[in-house]
Tab-separated table of N, CA and C in Angstrom:
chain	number	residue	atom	x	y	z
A	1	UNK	N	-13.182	-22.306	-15.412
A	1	UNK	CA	-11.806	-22.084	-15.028
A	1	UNK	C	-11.679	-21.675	-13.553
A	2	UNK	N	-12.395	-20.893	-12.986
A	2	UNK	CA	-12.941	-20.252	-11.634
A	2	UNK	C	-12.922	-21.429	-10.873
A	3	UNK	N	-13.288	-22.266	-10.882
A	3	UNK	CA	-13.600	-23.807	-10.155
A	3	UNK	C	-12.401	-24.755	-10.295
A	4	UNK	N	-11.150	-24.308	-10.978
A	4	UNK	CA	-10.644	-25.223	-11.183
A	4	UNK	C	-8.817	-24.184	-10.586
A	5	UNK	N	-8.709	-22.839	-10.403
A	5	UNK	CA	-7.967	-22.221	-10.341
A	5	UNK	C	-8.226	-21.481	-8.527
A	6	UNK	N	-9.692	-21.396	-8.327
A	6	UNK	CA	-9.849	-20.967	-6.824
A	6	UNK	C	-9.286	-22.346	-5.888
A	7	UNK	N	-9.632	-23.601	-6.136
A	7	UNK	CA	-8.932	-24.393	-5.112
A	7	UNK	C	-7.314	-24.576	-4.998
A	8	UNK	N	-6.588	-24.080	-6.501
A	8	UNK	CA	-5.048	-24.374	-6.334
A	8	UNK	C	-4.157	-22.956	-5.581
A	9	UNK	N	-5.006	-21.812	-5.743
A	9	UNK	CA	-5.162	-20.576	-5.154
A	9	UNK	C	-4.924	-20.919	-3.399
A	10	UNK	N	-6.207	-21.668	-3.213
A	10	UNK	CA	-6.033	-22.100	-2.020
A	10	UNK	C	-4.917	-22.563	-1.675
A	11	UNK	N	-5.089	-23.700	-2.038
A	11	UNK	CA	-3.609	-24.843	-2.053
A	11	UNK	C	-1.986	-23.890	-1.751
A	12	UNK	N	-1.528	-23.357	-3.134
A	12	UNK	CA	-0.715	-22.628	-2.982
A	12	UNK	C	-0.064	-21.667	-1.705
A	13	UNK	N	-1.533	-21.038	-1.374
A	13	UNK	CA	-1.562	-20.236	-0.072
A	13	UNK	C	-1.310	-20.921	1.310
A	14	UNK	N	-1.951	-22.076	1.317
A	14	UNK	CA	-1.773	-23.046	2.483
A	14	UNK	C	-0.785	-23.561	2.626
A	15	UNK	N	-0.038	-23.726	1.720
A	15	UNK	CA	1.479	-24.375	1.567
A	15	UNK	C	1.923	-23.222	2.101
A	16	UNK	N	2.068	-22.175	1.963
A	16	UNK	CA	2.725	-21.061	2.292
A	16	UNK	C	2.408	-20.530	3.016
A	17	UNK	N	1.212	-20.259	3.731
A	17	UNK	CA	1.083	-20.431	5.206
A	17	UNK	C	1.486	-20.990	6.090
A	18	UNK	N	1.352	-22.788	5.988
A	18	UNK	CA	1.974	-23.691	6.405
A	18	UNK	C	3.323	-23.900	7.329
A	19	UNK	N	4.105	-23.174	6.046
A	19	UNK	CA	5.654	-22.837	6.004
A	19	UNK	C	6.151	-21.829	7.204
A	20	UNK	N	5.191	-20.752	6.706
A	20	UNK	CA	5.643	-20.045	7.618
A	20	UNK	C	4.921	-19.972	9.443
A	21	UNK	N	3.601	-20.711	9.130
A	21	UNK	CA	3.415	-20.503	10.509
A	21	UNK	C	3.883	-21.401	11.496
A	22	UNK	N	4.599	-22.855	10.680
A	22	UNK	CA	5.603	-23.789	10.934
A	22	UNK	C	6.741	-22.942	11.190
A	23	UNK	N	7.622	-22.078	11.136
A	23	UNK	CA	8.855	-21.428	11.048
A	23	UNK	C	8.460	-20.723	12.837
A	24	UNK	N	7.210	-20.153	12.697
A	24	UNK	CA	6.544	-19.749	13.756
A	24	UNK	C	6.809	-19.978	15.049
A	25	UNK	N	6.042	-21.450	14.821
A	25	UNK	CA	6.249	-22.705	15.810
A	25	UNK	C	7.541	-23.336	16.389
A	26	UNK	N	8.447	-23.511	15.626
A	26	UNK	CA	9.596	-24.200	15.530
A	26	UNK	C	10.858	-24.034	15.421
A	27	UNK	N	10.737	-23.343	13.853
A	27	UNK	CA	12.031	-22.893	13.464
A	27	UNK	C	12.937	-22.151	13.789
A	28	UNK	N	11.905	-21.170	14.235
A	28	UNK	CA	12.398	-19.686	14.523
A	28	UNK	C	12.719	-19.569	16.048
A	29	UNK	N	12.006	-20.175	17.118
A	29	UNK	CA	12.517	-20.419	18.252
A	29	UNK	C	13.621	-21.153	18.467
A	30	UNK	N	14.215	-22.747	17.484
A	30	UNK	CA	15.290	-22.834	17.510
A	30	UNK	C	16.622	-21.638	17.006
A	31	UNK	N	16.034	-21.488	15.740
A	31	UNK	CA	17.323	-20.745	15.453
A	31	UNK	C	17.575	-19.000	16.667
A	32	UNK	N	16.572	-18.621	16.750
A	32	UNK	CA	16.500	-17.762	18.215
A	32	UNK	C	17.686	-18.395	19.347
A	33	UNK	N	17.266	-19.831	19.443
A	33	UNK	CA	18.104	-20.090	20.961
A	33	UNK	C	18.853	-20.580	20.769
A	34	UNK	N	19.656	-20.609	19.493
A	34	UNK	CA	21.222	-21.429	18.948
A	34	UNK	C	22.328	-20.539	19.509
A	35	UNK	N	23.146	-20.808	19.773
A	35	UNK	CA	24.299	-20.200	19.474
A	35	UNK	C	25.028	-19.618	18.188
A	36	UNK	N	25.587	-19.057	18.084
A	36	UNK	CA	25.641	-18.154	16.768
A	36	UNK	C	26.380	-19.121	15.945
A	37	UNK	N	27.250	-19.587	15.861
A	37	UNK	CA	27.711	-20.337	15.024
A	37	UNK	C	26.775	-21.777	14.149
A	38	UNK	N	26.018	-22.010	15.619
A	38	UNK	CA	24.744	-22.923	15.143
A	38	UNK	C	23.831	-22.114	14.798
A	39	UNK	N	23.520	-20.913	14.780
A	39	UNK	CA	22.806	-20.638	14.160
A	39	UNK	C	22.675	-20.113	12.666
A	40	UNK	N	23.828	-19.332	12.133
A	40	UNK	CA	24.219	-19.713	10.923
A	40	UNK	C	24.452	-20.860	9.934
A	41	UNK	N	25.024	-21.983	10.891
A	41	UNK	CA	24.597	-23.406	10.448
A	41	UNK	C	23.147	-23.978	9.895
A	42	UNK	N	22.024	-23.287	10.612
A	42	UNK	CA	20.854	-24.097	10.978
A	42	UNK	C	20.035	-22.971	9.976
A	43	UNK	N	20.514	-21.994	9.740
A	43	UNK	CA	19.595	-20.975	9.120
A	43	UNK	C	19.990	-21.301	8.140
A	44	UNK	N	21.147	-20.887	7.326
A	44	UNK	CA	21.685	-21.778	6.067
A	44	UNK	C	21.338	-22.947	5.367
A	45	UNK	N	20.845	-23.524	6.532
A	45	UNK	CA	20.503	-25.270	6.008
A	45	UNK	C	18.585	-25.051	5.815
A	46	UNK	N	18.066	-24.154	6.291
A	46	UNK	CA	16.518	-24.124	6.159
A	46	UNK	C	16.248	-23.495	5.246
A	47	UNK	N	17.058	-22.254	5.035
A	47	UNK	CA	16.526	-21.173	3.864
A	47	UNK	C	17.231	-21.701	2.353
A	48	UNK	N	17.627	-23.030	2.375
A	48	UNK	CA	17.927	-23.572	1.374
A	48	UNK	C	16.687	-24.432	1.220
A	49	UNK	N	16.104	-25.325	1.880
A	49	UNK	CA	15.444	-25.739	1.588
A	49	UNK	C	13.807	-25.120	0.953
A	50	UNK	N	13.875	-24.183	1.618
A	50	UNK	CA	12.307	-23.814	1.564
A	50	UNK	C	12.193	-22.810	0.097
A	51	UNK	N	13.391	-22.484	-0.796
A	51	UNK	CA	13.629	-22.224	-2.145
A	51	UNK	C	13.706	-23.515	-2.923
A	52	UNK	N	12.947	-23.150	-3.732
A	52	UNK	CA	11.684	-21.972	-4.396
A	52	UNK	C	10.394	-23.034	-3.958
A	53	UNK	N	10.084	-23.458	-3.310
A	53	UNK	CA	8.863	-23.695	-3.543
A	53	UNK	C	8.788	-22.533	-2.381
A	54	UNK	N	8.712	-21.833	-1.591
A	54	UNK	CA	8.062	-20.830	-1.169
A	54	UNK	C	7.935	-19.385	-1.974
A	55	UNK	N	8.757	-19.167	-2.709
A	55	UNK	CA	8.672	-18.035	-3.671
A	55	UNK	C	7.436	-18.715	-4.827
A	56	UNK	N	7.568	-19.676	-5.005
A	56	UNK	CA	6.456	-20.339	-6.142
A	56	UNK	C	5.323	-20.532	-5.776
A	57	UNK	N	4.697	-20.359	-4.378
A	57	UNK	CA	3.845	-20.570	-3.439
A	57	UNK	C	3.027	-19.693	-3.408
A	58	UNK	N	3.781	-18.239	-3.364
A	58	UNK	CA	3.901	-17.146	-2.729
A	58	UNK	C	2.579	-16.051	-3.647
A	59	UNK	N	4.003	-16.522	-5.443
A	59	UNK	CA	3.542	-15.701	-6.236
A	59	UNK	C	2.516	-16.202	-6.880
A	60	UNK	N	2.550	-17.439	-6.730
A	60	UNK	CA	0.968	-18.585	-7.572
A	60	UNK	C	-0.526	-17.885	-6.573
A	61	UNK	N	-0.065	-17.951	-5.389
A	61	UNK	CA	-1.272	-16.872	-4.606
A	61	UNK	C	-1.751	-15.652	-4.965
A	62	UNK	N	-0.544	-14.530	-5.432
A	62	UNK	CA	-0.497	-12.940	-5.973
A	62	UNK	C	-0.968	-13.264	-7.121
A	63	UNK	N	-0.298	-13.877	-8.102
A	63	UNK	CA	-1.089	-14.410	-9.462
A	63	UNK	C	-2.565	-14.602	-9.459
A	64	UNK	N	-3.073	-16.091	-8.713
A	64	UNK	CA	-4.271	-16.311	-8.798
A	64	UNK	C	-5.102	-15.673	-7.953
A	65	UNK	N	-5.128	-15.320	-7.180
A	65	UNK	CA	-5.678	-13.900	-6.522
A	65	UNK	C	-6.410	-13.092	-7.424
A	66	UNK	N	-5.336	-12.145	-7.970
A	66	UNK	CA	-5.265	-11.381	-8.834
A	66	UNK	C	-6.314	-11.789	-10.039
A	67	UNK	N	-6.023	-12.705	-10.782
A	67	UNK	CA	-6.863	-13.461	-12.158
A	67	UNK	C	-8.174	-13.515	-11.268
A	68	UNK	N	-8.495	-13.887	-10.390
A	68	UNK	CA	-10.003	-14.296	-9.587
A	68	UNK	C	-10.654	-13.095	-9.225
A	69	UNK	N	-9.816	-12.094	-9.057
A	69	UNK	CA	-10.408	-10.754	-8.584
A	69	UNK	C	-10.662	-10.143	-9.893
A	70	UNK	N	-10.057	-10.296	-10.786
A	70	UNK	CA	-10.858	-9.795	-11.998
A	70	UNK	C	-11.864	-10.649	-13.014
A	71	UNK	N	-12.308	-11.639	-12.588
A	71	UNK	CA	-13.263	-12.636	-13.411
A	71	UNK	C	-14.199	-13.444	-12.232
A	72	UNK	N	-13.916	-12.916	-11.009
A	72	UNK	CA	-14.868	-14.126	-10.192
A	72	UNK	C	-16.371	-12.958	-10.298
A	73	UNK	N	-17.720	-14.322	-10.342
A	73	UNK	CA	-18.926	-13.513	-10.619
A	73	UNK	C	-19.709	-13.310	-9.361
A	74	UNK	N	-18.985	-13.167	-8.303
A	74	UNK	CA	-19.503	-13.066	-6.862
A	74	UNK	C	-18.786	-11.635	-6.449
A	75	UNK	N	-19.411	-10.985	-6.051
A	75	UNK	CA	-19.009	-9.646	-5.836
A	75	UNK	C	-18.019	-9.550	-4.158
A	76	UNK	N	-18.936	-10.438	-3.581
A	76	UNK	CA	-18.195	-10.158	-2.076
A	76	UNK	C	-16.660	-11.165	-2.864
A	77	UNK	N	-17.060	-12.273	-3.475
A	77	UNK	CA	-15.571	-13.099	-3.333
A	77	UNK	C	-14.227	-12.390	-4.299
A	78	UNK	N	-14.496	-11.535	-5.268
A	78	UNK	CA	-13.692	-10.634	-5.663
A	78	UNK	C	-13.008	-9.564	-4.943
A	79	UNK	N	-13.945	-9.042	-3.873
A	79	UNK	CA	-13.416	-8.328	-2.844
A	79	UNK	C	-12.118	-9.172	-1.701
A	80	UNK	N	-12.569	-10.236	-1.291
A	80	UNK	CA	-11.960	-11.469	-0.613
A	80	UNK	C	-10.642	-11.652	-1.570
A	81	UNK	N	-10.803	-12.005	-3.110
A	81	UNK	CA	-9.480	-12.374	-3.672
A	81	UNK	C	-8.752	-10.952	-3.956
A	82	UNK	N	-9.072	-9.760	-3.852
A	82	UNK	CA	-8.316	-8.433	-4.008
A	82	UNK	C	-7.813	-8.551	-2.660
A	83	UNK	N	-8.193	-8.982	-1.763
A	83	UNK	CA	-7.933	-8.965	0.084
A	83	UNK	C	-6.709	-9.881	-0.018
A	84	UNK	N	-6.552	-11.057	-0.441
A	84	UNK	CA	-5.897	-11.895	-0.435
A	84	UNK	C	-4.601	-11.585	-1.198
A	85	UNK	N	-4.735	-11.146	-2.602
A	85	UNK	CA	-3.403	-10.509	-3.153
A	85	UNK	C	-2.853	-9.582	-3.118
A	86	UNK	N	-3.566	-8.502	-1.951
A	86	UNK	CA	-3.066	-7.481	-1.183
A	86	UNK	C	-1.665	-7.909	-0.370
A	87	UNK	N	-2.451	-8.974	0.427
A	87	UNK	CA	-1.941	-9.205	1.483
A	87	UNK	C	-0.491	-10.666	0.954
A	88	UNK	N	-0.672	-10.668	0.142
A	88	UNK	CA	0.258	-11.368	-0.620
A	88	UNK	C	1.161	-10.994	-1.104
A	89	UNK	N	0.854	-10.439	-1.709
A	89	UNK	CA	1.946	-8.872	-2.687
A	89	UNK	C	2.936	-8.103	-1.074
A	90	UNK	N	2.153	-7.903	-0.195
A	90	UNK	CA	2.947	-7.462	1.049
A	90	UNK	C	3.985	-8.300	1.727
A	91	UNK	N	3.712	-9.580	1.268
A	91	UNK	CA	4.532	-10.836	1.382
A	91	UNK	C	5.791	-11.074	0.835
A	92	UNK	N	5.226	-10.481	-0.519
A	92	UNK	CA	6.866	-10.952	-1.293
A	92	UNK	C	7.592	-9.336	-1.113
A	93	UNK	N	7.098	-8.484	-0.947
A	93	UNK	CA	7.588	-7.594	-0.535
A	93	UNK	C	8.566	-7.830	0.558
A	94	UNK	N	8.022	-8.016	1.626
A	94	UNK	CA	8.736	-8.273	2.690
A	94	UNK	C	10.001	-9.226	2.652
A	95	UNK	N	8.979	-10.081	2.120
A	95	UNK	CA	10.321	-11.307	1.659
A	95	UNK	C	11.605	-10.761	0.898
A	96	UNK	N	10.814	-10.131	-0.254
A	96	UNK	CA	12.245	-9.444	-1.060
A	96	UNK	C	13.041	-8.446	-0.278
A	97	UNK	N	12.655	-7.855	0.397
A	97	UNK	CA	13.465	-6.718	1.411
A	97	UNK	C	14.069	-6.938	2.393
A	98	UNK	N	13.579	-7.670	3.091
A	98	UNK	CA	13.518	-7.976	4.395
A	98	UNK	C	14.340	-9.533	4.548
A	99	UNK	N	13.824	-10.719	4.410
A	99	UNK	CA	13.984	-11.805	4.413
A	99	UNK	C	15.308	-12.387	3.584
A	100	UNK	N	14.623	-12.269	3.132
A	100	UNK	CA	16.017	-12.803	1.457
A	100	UNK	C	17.188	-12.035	1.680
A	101	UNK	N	17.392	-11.107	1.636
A	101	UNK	CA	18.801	-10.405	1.971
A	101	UNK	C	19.703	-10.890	3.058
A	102	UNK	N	18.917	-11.642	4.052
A	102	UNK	CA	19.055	-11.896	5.259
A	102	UNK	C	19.708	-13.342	5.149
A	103	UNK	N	18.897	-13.890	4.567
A	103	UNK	CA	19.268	-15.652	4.508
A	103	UNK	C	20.461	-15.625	3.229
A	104	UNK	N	20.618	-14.544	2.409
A	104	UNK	CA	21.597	-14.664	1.127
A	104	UNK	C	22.744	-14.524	2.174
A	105	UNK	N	22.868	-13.530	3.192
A	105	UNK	CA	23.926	-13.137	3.636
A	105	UNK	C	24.346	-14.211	4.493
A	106	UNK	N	23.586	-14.730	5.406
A	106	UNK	CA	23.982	-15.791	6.242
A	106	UNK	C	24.592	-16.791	5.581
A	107	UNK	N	23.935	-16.991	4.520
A	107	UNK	CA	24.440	-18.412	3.353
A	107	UNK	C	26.447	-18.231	3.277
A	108	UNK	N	26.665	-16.941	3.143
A	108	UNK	CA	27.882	-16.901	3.142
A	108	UNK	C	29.012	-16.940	4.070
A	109	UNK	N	27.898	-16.880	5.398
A	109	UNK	CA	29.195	-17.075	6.655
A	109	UNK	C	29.440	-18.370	6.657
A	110	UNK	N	30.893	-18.678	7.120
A	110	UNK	CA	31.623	-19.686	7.865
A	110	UNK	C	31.185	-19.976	8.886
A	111	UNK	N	30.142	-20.482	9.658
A	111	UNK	CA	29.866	-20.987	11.118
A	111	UNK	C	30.995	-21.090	11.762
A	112	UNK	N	32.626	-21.579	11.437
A	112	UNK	CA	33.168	-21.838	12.225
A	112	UNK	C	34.680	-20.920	12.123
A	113	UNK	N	34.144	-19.293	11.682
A	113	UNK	CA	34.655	-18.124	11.571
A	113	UNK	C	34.114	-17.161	10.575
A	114	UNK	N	33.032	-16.980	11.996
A	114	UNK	CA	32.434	-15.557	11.593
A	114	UNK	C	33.474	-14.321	11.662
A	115	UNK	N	32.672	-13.355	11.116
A	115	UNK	CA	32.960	-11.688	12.054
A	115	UNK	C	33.252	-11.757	13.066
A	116	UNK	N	34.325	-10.725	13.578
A	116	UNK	CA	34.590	-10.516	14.822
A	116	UNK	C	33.076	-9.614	15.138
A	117	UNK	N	32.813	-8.886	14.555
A	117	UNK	CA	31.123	-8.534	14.954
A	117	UNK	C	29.981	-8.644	14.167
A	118	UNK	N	30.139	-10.081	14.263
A	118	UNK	CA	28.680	-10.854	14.042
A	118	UNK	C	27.839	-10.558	15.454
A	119	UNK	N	28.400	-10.134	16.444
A	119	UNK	CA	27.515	-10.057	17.491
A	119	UNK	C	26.125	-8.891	17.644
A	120	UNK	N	27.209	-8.059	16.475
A	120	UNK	CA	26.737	-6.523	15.929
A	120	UNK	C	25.921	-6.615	15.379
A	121	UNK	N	25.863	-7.612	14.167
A	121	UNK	CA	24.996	-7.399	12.988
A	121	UNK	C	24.500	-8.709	12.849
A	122	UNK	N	24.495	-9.821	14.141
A	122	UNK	CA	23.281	-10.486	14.238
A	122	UNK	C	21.926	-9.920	13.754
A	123	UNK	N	21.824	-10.875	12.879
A	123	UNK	CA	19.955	-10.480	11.983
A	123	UNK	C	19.048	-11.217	12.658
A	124	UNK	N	19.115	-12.145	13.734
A	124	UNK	CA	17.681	-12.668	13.991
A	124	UNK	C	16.523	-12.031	14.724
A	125	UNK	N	16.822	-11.187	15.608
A	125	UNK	CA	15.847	-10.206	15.670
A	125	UNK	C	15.036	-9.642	14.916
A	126	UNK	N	15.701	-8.944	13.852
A	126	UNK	CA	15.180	-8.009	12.748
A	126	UNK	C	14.714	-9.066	11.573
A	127	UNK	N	15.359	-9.886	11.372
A	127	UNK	CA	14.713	-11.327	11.089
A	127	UNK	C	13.359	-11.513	11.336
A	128	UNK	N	13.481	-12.092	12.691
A	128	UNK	CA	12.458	-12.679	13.111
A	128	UNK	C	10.865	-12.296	13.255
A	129	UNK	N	11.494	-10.590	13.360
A	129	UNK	CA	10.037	-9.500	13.568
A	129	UNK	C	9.503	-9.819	11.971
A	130	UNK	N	10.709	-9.446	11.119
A	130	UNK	CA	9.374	-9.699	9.994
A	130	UNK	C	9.211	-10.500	9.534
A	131	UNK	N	9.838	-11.821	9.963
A	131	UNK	CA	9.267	-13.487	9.102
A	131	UNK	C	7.900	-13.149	10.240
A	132	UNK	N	7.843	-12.909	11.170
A	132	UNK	CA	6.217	-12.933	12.438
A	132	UNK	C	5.148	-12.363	11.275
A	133	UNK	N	5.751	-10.907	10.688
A	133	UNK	CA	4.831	-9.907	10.088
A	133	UNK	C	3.867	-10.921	8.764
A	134	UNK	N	5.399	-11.257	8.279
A	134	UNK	CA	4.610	-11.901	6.732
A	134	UNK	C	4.436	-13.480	7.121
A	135	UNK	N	4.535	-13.604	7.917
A	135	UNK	CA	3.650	-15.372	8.674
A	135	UNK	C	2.563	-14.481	8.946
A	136	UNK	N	2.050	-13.895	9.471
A	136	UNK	CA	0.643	-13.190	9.921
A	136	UNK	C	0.067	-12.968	8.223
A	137	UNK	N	0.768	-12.092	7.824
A	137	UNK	CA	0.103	-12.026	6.671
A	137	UNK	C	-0.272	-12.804	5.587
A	138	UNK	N	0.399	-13.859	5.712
A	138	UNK	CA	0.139	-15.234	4.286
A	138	UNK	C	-0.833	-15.609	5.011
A	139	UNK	N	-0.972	-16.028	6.604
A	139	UNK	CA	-2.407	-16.326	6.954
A	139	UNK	C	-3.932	-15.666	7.321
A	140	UNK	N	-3.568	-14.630	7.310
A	140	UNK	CA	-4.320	-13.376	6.768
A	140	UNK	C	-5.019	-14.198	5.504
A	141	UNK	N	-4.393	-13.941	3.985
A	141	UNK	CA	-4.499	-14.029	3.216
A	141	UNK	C	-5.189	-15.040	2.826
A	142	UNK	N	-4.803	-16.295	3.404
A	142	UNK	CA	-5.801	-17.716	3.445
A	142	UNK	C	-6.783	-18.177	3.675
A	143	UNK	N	-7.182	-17.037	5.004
A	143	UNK	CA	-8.335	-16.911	5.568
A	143	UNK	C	-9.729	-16.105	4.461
A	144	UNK	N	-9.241	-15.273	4.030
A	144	UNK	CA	-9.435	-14.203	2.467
A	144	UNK	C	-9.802	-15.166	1.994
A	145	UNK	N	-9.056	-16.387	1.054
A	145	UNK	CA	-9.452	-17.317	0.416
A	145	UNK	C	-10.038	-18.296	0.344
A	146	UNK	N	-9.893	-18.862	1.383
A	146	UNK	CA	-10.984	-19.666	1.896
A	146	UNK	C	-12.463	-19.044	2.255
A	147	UNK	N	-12.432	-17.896	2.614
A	147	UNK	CA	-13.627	-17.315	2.721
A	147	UNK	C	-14.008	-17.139	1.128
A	148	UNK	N	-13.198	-16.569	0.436
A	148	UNK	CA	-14.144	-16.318	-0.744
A	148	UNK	C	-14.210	-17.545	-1.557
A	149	UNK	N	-13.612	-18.676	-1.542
A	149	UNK	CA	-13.983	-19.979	-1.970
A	149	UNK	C	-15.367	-20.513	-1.388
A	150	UNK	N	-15.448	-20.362	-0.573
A	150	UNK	CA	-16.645	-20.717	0.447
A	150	UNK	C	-17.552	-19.921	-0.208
A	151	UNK	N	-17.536	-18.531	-0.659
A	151	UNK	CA	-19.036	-17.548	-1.895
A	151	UNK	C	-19.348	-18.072	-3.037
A	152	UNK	N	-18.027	-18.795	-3.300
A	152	UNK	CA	-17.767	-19.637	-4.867
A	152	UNK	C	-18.568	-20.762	-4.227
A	153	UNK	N	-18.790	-21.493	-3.796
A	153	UNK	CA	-19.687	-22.877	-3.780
A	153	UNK	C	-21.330	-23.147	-3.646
């Protein structure tokens, strides 16, 4: 089962790495240099897409992590998959606190009549610091896995 659950472990994680260190690259510097109205537009339209396969991504990592750290027969790679769903679990954390509240709320503005102080309670800053945090950390986490896949072979 170990051989057949450490590579989708992987998988899962890489997708979700992927995502976010793509958001990294790209996303997040556009929606950074939009104008506010485009940027509620443009944030709205991404954080739709990337539900649920990033929450399904996320927790298939914390899950199989987890199951591998208690049945893998390699001592360092159990340490590696406890490393990995550490740093995973800090993920959806973030996500749930941090992230998600953020993109639920945007979902509901009008781009083309916001708040008179949306200027106030612009989120991409506070945004952006912690999509950086938990992009660092899902690839953190991958690195974890791939290393301890690599004890597994």
């Amino acid at each position: 089962m170990i051989e057949y659950l450490a590579p989708l472990v992987v998988l899962f994680n890489g997708l979700a790495a992927g995502v976010l260190f793509g958001t990294q690259l790209g996303g997040w510097p556009l929606l950074a240099a939009l104008p506010a109205d485009r940027y509620v537009h443009a944030h709205a339209f991404f954080a739709t897409r990337y539900d649920p396969a990033m929450p399904i991504c996320l927790l298939g990592t914390l899950a199989g992590d987890s199951w591998l750290a208690a049945v893998s027969p390699h001592p360092g790679a159990r340490g590696l998959f406890v490393a990995g769903a550490v740093l995973a679990a800090v993920t959806v954390v973030i996500s749930l606190t941090k992230n998600v509240p953020v993109n639920k709320w945007v979902r509901t503005l009008d781009p083309d009549n916001l708040p008179a102080d949306f200027a106030d309670r612009d989120p991409r800053r506070h945004w952006g610091a912690w999509n950086q945090r938990r992009s660092a950390l899902t690839v953190l986490a991958l690195v974890a896995n791939c290393a301890a896949l690599t004890l597994l072979l």
